[in-house]
XYZ file of C-alpha atoms in Angstrom:
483
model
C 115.348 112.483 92.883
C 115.782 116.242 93.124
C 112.481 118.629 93.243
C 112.988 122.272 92.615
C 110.263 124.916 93.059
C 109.927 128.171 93.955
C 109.669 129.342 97.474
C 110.213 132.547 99.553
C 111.672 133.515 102.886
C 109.356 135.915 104.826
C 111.297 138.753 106.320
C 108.184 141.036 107.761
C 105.475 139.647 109.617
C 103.128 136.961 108.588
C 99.408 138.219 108.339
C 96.826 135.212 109.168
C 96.234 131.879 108.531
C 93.545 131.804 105.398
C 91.702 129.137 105.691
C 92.015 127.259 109.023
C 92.746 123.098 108.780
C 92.570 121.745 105.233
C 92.979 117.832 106.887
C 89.945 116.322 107.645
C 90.929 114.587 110.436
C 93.865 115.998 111.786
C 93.301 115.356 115.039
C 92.276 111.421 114.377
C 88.777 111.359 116.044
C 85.977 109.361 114.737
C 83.921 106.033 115.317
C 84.698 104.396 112.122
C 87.888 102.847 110.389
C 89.276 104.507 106.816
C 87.996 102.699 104.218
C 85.304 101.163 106.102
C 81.564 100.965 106.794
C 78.785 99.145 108.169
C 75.418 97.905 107.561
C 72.629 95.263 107.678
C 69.032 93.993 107.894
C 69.677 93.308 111.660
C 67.814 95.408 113.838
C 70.099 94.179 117.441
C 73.261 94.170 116.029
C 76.206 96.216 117.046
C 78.717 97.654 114.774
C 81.977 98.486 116.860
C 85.441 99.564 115.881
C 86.317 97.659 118.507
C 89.330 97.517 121.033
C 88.815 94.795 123.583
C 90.032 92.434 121.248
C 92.937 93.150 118.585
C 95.885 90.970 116.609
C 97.513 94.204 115.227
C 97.260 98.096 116.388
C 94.870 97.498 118.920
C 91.495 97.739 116.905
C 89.323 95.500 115.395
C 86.048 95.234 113.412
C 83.334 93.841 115.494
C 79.899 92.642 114.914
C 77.939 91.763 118.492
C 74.559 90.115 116.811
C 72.265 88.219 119.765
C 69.084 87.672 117.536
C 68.372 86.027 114.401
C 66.845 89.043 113.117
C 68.919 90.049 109.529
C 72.286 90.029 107.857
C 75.035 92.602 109.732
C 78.363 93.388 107.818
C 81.550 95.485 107.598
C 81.913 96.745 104.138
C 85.220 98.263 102.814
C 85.403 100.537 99.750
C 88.036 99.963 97.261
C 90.823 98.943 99.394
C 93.580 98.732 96.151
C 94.217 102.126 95.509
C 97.538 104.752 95.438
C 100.770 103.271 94.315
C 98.836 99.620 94.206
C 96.821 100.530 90.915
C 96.074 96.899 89.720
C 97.555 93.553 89.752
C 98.797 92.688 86.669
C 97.191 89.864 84.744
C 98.595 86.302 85.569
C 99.983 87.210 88.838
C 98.994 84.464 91.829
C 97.493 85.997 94.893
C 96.373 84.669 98.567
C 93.602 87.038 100.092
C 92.011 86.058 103.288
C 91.527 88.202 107.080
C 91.921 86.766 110.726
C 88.950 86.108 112.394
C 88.177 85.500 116.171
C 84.530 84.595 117.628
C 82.518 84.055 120.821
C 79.605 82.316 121.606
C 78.579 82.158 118.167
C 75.820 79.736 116.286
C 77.513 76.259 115.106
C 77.075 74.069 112.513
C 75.445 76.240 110.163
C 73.110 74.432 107.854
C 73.292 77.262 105.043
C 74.104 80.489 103.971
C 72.005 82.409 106.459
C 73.353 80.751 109.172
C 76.718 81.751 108.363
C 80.058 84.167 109.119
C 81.774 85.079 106.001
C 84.477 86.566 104.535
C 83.709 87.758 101.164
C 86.317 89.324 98.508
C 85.077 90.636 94.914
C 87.582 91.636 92.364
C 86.574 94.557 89.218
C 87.883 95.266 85.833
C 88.571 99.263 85.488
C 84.519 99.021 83.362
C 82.995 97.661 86.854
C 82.470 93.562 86.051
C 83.118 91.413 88.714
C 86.357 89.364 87.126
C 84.619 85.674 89.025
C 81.534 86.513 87.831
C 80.431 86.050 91.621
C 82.148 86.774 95.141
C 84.740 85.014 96.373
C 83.131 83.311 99.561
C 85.361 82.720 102.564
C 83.438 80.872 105.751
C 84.319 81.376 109.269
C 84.744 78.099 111.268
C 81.508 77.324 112.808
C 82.432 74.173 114.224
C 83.061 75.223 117.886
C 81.506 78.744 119.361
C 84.353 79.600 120.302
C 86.961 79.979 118.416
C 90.858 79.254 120.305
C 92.312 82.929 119.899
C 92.506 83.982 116.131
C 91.781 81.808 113.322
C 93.146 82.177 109.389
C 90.411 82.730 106.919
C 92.014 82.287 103.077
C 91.131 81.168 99.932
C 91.747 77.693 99.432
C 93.683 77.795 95.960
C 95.635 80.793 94.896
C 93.697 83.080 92.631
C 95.332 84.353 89.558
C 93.271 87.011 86.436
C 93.782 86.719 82.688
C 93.222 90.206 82.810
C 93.966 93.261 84.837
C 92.213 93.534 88.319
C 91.569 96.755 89.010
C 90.106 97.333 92.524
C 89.326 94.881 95.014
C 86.630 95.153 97.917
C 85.750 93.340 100.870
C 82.666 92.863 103.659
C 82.642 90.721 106.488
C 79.461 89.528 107.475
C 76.981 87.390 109.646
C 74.061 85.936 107.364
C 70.331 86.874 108.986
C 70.243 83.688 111.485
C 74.033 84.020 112.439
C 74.123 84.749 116.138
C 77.094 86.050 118.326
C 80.401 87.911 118.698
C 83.405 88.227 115.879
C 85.940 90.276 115.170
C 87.898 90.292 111.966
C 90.893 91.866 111.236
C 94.280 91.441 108.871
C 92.728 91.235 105.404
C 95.565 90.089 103.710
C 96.554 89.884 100.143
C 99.778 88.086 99.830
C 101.911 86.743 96.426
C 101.898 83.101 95.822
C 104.462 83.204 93.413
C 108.151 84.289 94.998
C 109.350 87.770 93.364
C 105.665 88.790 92.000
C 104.331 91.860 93.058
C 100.816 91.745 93.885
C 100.367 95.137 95.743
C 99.012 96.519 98.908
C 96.188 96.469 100.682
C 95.227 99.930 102.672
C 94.059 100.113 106.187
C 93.920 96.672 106.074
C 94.528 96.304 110.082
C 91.674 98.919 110.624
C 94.162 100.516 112.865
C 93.639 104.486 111.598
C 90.481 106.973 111.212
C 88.963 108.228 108.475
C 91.808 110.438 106.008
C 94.288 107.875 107.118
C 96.769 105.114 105.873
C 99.774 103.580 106.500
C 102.945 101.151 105.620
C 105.173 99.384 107.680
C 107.220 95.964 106.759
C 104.769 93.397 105.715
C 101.886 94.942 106.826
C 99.087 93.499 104.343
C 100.481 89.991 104.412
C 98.696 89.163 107.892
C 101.282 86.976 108.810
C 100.872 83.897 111.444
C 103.904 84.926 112.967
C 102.032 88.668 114.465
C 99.897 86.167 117.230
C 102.990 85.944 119.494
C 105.430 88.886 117.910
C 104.191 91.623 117.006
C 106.725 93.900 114.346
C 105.040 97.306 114.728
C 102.299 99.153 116.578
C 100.935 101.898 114.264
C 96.919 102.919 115.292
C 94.975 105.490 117.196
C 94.939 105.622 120.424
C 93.211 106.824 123.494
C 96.101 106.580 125.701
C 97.024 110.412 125.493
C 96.811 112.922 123.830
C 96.868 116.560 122.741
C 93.860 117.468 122.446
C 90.046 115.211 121.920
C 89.864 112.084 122.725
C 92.681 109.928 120.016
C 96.023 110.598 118.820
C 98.707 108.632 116.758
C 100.299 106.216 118.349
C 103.529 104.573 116.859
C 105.922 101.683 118.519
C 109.039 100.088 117.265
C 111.477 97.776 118.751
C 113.115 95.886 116.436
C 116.241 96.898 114.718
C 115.330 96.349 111.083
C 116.188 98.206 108.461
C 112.346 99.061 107.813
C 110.064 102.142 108.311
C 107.095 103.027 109.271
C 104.896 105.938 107.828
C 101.614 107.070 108.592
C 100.241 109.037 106.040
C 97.002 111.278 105.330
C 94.872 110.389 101.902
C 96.018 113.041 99.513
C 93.916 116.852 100.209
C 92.925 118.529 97.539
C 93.618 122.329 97.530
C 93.403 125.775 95.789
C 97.044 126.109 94.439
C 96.913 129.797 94.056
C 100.749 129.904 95.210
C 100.074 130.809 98.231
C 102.489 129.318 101.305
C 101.113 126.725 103.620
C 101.927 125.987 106.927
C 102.371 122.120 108.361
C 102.408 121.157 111.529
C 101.935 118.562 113.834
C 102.318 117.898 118.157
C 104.511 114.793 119.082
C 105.184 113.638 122.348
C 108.298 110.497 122.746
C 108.910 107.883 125.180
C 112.759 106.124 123.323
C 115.273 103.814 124.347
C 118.098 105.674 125.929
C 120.422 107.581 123.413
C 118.088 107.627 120.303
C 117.311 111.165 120.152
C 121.294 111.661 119.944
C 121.275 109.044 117.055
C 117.764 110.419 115.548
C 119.896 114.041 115.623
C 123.144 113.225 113.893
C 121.928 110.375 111.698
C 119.410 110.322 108.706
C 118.740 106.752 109.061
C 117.593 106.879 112.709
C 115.228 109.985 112.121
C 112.013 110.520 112.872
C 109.999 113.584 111.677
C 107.351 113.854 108.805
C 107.086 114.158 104.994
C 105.549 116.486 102.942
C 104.205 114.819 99.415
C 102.994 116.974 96.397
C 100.551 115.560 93.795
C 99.078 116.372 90.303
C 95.655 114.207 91.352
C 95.520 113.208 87.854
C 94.440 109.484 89.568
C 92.308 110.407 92.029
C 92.470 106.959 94.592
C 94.117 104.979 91.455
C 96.941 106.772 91.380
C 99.432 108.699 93.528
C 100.794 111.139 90.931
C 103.701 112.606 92.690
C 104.773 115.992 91.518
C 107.305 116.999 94.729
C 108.321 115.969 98.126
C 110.148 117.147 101.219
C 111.368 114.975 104.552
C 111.778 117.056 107.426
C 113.720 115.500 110.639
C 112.453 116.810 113.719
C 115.598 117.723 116.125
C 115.140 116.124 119.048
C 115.505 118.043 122.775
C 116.148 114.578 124.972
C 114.928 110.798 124.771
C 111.324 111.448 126.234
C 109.580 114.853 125.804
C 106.586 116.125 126.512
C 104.075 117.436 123.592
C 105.971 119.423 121.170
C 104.830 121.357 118.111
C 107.103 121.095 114.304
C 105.746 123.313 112.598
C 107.195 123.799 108.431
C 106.063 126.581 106.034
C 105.988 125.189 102.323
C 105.251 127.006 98.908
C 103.490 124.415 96.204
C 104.781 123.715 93.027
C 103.048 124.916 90.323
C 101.950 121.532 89.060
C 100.731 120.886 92.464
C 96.207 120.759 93.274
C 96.983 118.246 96.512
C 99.807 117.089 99.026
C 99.675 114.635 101.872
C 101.437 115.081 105.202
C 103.026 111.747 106.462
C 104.572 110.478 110.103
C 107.465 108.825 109.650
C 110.384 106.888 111.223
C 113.304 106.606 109.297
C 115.175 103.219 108.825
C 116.622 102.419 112.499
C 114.607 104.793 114.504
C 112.523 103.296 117.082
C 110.474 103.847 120.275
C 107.310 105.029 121.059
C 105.349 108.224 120.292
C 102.311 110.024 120.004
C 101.060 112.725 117.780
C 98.282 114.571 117.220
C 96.836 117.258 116.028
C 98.103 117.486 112.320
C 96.874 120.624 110.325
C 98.138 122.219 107.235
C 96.763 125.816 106.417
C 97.003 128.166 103.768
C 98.851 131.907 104.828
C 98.478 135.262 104.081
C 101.593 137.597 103.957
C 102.082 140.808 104.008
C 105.484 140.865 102.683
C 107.754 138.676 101.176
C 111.407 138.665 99.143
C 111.305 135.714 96.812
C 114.656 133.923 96.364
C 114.166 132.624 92.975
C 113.920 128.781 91.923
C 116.286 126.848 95.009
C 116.112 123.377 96.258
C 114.473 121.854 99.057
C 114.337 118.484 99.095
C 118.185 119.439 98.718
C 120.330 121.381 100.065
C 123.085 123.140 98.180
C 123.912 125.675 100.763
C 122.946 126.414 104.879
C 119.566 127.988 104.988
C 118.158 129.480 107.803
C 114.684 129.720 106.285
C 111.693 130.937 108.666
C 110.430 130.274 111.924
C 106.623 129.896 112.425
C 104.881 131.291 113.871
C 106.286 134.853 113.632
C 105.172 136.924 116.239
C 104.735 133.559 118.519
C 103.805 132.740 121.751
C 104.922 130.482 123.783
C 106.713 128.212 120.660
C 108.432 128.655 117.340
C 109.618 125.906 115.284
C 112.663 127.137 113.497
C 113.084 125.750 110.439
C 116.630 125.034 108.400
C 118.699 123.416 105.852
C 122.578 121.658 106.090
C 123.760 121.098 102.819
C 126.557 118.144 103.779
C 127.484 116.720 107.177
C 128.886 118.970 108.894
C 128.874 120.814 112.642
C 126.004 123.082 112.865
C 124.703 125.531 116.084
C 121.817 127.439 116.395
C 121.730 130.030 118.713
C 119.072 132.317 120.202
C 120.271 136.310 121.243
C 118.704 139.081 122.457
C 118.323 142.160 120.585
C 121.487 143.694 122.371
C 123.202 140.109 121.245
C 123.325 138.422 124.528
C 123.018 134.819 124.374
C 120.272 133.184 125.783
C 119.623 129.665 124.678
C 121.327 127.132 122.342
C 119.512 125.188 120.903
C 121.747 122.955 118.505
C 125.420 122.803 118.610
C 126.206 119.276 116.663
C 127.559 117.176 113.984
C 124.687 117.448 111.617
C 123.790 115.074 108.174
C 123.059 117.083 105.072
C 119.085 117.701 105.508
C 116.442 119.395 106.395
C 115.204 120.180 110.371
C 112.972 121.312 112.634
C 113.887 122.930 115.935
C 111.440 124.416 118.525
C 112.283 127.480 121.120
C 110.038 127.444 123.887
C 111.231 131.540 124.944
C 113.380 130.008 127.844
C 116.623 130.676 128.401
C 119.611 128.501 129.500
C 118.247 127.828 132.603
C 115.069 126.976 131.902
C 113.809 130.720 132.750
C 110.983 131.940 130.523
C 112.392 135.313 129.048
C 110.574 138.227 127.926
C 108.469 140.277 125.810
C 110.123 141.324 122.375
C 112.613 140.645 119.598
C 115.119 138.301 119.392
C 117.869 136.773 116.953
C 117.687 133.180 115.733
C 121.520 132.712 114.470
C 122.573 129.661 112.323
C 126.035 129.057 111.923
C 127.842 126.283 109.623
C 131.394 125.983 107.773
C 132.216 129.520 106.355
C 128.365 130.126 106.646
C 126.409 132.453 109.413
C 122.858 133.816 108.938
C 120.073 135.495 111.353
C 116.547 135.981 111.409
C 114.711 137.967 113.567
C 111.582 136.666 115.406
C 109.204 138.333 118.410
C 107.910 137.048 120.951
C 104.272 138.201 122.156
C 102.652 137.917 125.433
């Protein structure tokens, strides 16, 4: 699909940034899984996004309970939302979470006594479609369970009607005693070839404002005890700046992505630019950044969505969209920031920004600090209605920021594969860095300067000439460089 909308190439200097960070979370801190919360009776009980033990993304729910003393639960909200609206009626579904315990009470004599897994499934007017919850009990027979155990329904369920959100709390009843961790809720088809939907942050892996997708991921598959497909979760590792970043691994070589995306942000469309940008630091298997650099299919960089938010969560209402592949300096790097400067369509009163790996790319790496801003300029020369999700010709289209210091992230188009360089000069037009000089695939990129030259040299003070050159095509902008 091709999106057209109007934006504009700033040739004078940018004023401010409006309105600092419209994310929530950009910078993935926070205590408590997307989609999640906790609560209880129990006065002892410990409610831990936990990390010490994991099946998938290295987090878990946890519920530490060492007294009889009241219920304790993990609640989600509406986890069937976005492109998974419903499930249509008649369609057969498996739902169900892995579940691992310690030292917990056995043979439970009733209800209070229990662990539980328990579903409930709405109409779009708010009745619960079984008239009750769907009840799921943890093993009890041993205390401890041997690694993690599969928690289902025992018959497929299927609705005469339309099921319109679906919730789900894990819990310990008020004389349950002990440690469990739950994670995986699954919802799987029953049926070969039926569609029953997704599931969102179903691995607890991301923070508040998050989500992803990734091959399989709400199916909770057996298979993920010994081989795990992807790694996509906050992590504590590194990172830029706080405490968490984004941490994403893959090592097969499926033909799959991976995506982490933000919940869509609403924001005053007053057609104002805004500026996108995120820090990523790799660790890849040697020779991907070459592939990730002259093929789409083994990118990695991030997505810009645009939506009406005529849904709100039941919905994604799409309006526009833009991929941007980050160029890549060498196989490991250090942090780096991409930064991208976007005008909204008209249509537009949210967008989400989305990590992504393309097809084939794979590796591991770490982002953080994701923040999209509105900008003031002071000048700008509109080009009229022009693609960019497309490209019909070379573009050499900003760099941001502009005056900068010590980065700019240079952004441009290449309309079909071809050999493209980008070249840094000085304002007497002595060369002094090159930054791209490649066989190219028609898209859109990202390239950063870091004012160094050749040799690694940081240059100084004042103006200097970003040159893009294609077939037939050459174009420069002018960008500064403050101390």
């Amino acid at each position: 699909m091709k999106y057209l909308w109007r934006f504009s190439i700033v040739l004078v200097v940018l004023c401010s940034v409006a309105f600092g960070n419209l994310l929530k979370n950009g910078g993935l801190e926070g205590g408590i899984p997307s989609y999640f919360h906790f609560g209880g009776t129990s006065g002892t009980a410990q409610m831990v996004w936990a990390t010490d033990e994991w099946r998938t993304g290295g987090r878990s729910l946890k519920i530490d309970k060492p007294n009889a003393d009241g219920t304790a639960y993990w609640e989600s909200d509406d986890i069937y939302r976005y492109w998974s609206v419903f499930v249509n009626p008649n369609v057969s579904m498996e739902v169900g979470a892995w579940v691992k315990t310690v030292n917990v009470n056995t043979n439970p004599a009733n209800d209070n006594e229990k662990i539980q897994v328990i579903y409930n499934f709405y109409s779009s007017d708010g009745v619960n479609l079984l008239g009750e919850p769907l009840v799921l009990d943890v093993p009890q027979d041993v205390a401890s369970s041997d690694g993690w155990v599969e928690v289902k329904s025992s018959e497929p369920l299927a609705f005469p009607v339309t099921v319109d959100s679906i919730t789900v709390r894990f819990q310990f009843g008020s004389n349950a005693t002990g440690v469990a961790y739950v994670e995986d809720f699954f919802i799987r088809n029953a049926v070969e070839g039926e569609w029953v939907g997704d599931f969102f942050n179903p691995n607890v892996d991301v923070p508040e404002g998050w989500f992803y997708w990734w091959m399989d991921f709400p199916k909770g598959l057996a298979e993920w005890d010994d081989d795990i497909p992807v790694f996509a979760g906050v992590t504590d590792e590194v990172s830029h700046s706080g405490e968490y970043s984004l941490k994403i691994v893959e090592d097969d070589d499926e033909n799959d992505e991976v995506v982490v995306n933000t919940d869509p942000v609403s924001f005053e469309n007053d057609g104002s630019p805004l500026v996108f940008s995120v820090w990523m630091k790799a660790e890849l298997p040697e020779g991907m950044s070459d592939s990730a650099n002259t093929n789409n299919s083994y990118g990695v960089g991030f997505t810009v969505t645009w939506h009406d938010g005529s849904c709100g969560a039941d919905g994604w209402g799409e309006v526009g969209g833009t991929d941007y592949r980050f160029v890549l300096p060498s196989d490991t790097t250090d942090w780096l920031q991409y930064t991208v400067v976007m005008t909204p369509p008209e249509d537009a009163t949210q967008f989400s920004l989305r990590a992504r790996y393309w097809n084939f790319f794979k590796g591991t790496t770490y982002w953080d600090d994701f923040a999209a801003s509105k900008m003031i300029l002071t000048a700008i020369d509109e080009d009229g209605e022009a693609p960019i999700s497309v490209a019909d010709d070379y573009k050499l289209l900003r760099a941001f920021p502009n005056p900068f210091n010590p980065t700019a992230t240079i952004q441009f188009a290449v309309p079909h594969d071809s050999r493209v360089r980008v070249v840094i000069y000085d304002f007497m037009g002595r060369k002094v860095k090159e930054l791209v000089n490649r066989s190219l695939v028609k898209g859109n990129y990202l390239v950063n300067w870091d004012a160094t030259d050749e040799r690694g040299r940081k240059v100084s003070t004042g103006v200097y000439l970003v040159v893009l050159e294609g077939r037939d095509f050459r174009s420069t902008y002018k960008i500064t460089l403050l101390k």
